[in-house]
Tab-separated table of C-alpha atoms and ligand atoms in Angstrom:
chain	number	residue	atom	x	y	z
E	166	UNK	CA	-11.441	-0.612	-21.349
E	167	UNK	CA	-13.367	2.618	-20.346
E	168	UNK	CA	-13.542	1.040	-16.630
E	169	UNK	CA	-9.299	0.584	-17.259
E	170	UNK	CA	-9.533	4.375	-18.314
E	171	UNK	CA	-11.765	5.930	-15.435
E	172	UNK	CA	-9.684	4.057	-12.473
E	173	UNK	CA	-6.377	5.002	-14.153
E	174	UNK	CA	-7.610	9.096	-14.109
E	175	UNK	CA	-8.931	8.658	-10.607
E	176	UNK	CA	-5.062	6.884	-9.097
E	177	UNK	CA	-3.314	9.619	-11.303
E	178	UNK	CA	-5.941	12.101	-9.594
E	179	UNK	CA	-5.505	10.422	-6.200
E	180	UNK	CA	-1.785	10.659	-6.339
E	181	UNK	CA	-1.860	14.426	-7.932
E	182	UNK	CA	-3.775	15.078	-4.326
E	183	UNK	CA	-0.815	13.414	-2.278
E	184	UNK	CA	1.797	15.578	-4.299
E	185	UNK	CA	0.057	19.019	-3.726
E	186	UNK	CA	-0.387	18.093	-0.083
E	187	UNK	CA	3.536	17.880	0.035
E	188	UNK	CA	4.043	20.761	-1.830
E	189	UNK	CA	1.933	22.285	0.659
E	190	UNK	CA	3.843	21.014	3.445
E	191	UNK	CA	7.339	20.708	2.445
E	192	UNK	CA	8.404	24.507	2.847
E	193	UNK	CA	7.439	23.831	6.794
E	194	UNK	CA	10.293	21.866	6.802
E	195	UNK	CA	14.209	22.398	7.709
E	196	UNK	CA	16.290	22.799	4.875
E	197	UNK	CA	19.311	21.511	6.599
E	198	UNK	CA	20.082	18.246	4.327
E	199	UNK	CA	20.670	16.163	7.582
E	200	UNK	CA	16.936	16.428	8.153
E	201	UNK	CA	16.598	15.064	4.609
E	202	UNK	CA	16.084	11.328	5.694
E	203	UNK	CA	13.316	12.574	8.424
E	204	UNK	CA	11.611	14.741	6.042
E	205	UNK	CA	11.350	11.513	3.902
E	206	UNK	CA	10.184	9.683	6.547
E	207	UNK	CA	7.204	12.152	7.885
E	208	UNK	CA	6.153	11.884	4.146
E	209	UNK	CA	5.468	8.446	4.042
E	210	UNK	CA	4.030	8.326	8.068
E	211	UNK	CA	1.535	11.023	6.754
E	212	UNK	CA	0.580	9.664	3.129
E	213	UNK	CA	1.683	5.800	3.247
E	214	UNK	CA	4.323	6.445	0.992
E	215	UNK	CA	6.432	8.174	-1.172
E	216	UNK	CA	5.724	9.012	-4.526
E	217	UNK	CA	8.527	9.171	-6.971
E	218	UNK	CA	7.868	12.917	-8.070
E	219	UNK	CA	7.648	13.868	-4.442
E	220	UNK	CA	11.469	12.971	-4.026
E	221	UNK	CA	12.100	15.562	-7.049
E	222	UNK	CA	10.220	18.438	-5.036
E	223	UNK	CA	12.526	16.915	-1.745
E	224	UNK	CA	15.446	17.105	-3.686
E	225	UNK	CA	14.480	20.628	-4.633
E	226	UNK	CA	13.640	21.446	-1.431
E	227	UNK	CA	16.838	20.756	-0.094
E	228	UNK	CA	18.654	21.642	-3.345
E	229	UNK	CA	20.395	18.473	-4.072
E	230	UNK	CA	20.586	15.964	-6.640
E	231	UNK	CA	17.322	14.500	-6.998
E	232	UNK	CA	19.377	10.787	-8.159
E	233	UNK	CA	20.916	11.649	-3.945
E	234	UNK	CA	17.290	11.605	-2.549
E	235	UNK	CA	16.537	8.270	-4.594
E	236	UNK	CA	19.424	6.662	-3.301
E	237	UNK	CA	18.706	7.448	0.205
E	238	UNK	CA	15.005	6.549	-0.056
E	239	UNK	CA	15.750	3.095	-1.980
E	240	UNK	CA	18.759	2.195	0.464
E	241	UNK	CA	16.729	2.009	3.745
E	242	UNK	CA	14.174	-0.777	2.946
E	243	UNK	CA	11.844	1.404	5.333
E	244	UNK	CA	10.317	3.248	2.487
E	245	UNK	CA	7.515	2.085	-0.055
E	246	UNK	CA	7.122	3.921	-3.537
E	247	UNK	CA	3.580	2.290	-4.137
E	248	UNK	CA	0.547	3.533	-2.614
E	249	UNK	CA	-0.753	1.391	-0.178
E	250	UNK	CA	-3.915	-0.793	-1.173
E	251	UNK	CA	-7.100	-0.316	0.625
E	252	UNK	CA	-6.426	-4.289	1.874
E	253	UNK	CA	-2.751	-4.068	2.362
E	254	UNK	CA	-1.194	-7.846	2.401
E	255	UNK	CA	1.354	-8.551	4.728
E	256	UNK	CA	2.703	-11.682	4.794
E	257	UNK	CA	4.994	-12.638	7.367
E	258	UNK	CA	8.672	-14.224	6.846
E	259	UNK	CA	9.774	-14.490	10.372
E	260	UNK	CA	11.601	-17.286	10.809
E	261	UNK	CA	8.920	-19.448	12.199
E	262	UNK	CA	6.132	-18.620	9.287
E	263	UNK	CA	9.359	-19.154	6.769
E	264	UNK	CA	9.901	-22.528	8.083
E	265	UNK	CA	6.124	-23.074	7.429
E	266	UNK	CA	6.317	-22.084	3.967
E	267	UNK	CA	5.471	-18.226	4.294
E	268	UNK	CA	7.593	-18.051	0.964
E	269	UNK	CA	5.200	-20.176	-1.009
E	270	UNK	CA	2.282	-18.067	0.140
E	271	UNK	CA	3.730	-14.905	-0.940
E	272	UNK	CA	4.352	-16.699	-4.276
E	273	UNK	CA	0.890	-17.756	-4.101
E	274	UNK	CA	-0.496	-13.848	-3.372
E	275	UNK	CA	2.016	-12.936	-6.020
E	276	UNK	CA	0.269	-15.007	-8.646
E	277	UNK	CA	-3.449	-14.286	-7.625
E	278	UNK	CA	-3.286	-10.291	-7.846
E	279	UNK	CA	-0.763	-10.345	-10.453
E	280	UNK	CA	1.977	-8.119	-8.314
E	281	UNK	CA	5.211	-8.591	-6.812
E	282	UNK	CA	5.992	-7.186	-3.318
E	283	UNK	CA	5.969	-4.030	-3.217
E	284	UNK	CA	3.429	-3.069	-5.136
E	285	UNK	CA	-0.153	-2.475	-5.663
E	286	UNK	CA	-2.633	-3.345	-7.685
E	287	UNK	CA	-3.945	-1.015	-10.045
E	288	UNK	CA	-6.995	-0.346	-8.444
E	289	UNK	CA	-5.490	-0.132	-5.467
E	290	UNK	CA	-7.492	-2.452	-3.800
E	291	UNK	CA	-4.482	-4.874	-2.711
E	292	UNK	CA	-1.042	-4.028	-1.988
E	293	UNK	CA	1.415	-7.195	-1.101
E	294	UNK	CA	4.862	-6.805	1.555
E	295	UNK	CA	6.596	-9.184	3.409
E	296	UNK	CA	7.619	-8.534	6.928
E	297	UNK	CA	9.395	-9.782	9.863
E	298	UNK	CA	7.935	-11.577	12.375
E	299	UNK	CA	4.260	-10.039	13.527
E	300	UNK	CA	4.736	-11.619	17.127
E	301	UNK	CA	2.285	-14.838	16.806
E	302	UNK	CA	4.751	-16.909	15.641
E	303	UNK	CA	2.492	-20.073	17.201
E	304	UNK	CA	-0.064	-19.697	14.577
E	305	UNK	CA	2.435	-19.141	11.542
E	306	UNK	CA	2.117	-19.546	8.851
E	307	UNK	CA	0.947	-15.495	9.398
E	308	UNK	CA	-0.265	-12.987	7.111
E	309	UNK	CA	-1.738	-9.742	8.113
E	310	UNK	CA	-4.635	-8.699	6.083
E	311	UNK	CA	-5.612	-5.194	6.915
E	312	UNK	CA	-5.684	-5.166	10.331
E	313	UNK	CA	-6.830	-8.742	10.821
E	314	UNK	CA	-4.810	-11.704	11.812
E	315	UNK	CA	-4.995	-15.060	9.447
E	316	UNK	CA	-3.433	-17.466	10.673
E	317	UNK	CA	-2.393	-21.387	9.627
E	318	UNK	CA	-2.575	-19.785	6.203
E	319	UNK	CA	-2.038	-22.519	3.236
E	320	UNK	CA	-1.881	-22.062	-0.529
E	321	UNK	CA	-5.940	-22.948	-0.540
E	322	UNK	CA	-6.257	-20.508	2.199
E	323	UNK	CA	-5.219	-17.383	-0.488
E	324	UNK	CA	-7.678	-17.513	-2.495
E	325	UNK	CA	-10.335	-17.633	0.635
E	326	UNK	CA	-8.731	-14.501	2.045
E	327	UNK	CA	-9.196	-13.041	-1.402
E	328	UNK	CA	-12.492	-14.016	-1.841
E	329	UNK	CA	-13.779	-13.082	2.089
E	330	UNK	CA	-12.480	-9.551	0.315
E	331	UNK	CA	-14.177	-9.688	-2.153
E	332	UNK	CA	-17.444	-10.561	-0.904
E	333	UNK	CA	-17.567	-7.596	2.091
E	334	UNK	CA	-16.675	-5.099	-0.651
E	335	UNK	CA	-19.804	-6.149	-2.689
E	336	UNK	CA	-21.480	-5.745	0.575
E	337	UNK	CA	-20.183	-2.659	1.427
E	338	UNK	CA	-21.279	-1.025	-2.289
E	339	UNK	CA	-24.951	-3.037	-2.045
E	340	UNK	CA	-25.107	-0.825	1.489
E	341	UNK	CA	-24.248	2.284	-0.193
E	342	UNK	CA	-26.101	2.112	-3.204
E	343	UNK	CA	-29.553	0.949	-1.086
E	344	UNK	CA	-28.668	4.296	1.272
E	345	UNK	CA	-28.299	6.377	-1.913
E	346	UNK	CA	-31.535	5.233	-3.057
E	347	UNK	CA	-33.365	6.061	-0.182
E	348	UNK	CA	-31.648	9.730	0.027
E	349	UNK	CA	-32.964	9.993	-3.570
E	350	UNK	CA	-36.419	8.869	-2.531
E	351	UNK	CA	-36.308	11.395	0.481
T	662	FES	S1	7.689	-15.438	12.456
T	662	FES	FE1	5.713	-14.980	11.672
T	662	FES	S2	4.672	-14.388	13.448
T	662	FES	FE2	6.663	-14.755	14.187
């Protein structure tokens, strides 16, 4: 419950850090309202994406309606409203990995981290999207797992990609908390 507590403070901290970096930035940008959609757009290439109260301070910022910025920003499908995980999922629904059942994986990454597309986990370890075709359509079914390739993925294959995960992140922390230990002992 406490660890619940503790990771919720540190996303709401996390995301309080995007939203001052905007406010910080947003007065170096045009007013005009036709550079509203490219304002929205340099937001979410510099932070991954767009948090819902930084469409209020966009609104502001051009002094319209913020319900006008949401409807722009949830019209163009380019936009996400989640943070991005630290493994983002991408799993491909080209038309070759659909034909090879890219739907049921999705379903099958749905399940296992307990999100829908869109969105990320609440540790933000994994975040889950589909996209268009990643140009390997030869080894679909395709999902893109960071920056890695997996390819002939099956429903069994999932939970492998989630565990490989897994496993280097327990690595990773076993690496930093021997290194910490010796800086102690230093
Ligand atoms: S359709 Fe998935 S890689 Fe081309």
């Amino acid at each position: 419950m406490s660890d619940n507590i503790e990771q919720d403070q540190e996303v709401d901290l996390e995301e309080q850090q995007v939203l001052d970096a905007i406010a910080v930035e947003l007065p170096g940008f045009s007013r005009d309202v036709h550079q509203l959609l490219p304002v929205l757009q340099k937001i979410q290439h510099t932070h991954g994406y767009l948090p819902r109260d930084s469409m209020v301070m966009v609104a502001a910022h051009f002094a319209v309606a913020a319900a006008k910025v949401f409807g722009i920003a949830t019209f163009y499908n380019q936009f996400r409203f989640n943070p991005p995980g630290r493994h983002p999922i991408k799993v491909c629904l080209g038309t070759a990995c659909h034909v090879k059942g890219g739907e049921i994986i999705l379903e099958n990454f749905t399940r296992r981290l307990g999100i829908e597309e869109g969105e990320t986990t609440q540790d933000r370890e994994y975040s889950l999207e589909r996209v268009a075709c990643v140009g390997c359509c030869a080894l679909a079914p395709v999902v893109v797992v960071g920056e890695k390739i997996e390819s002939y993925v099956t429903p069994s294959k999932v939970e492998g990609v989630i565990t490989e995960i897994e496993i280097q992140n327990e690595i990773a922390e076993r690496e930093k908390a021997k290194d910490e230990q010796q800086s102690d002992s230093e």
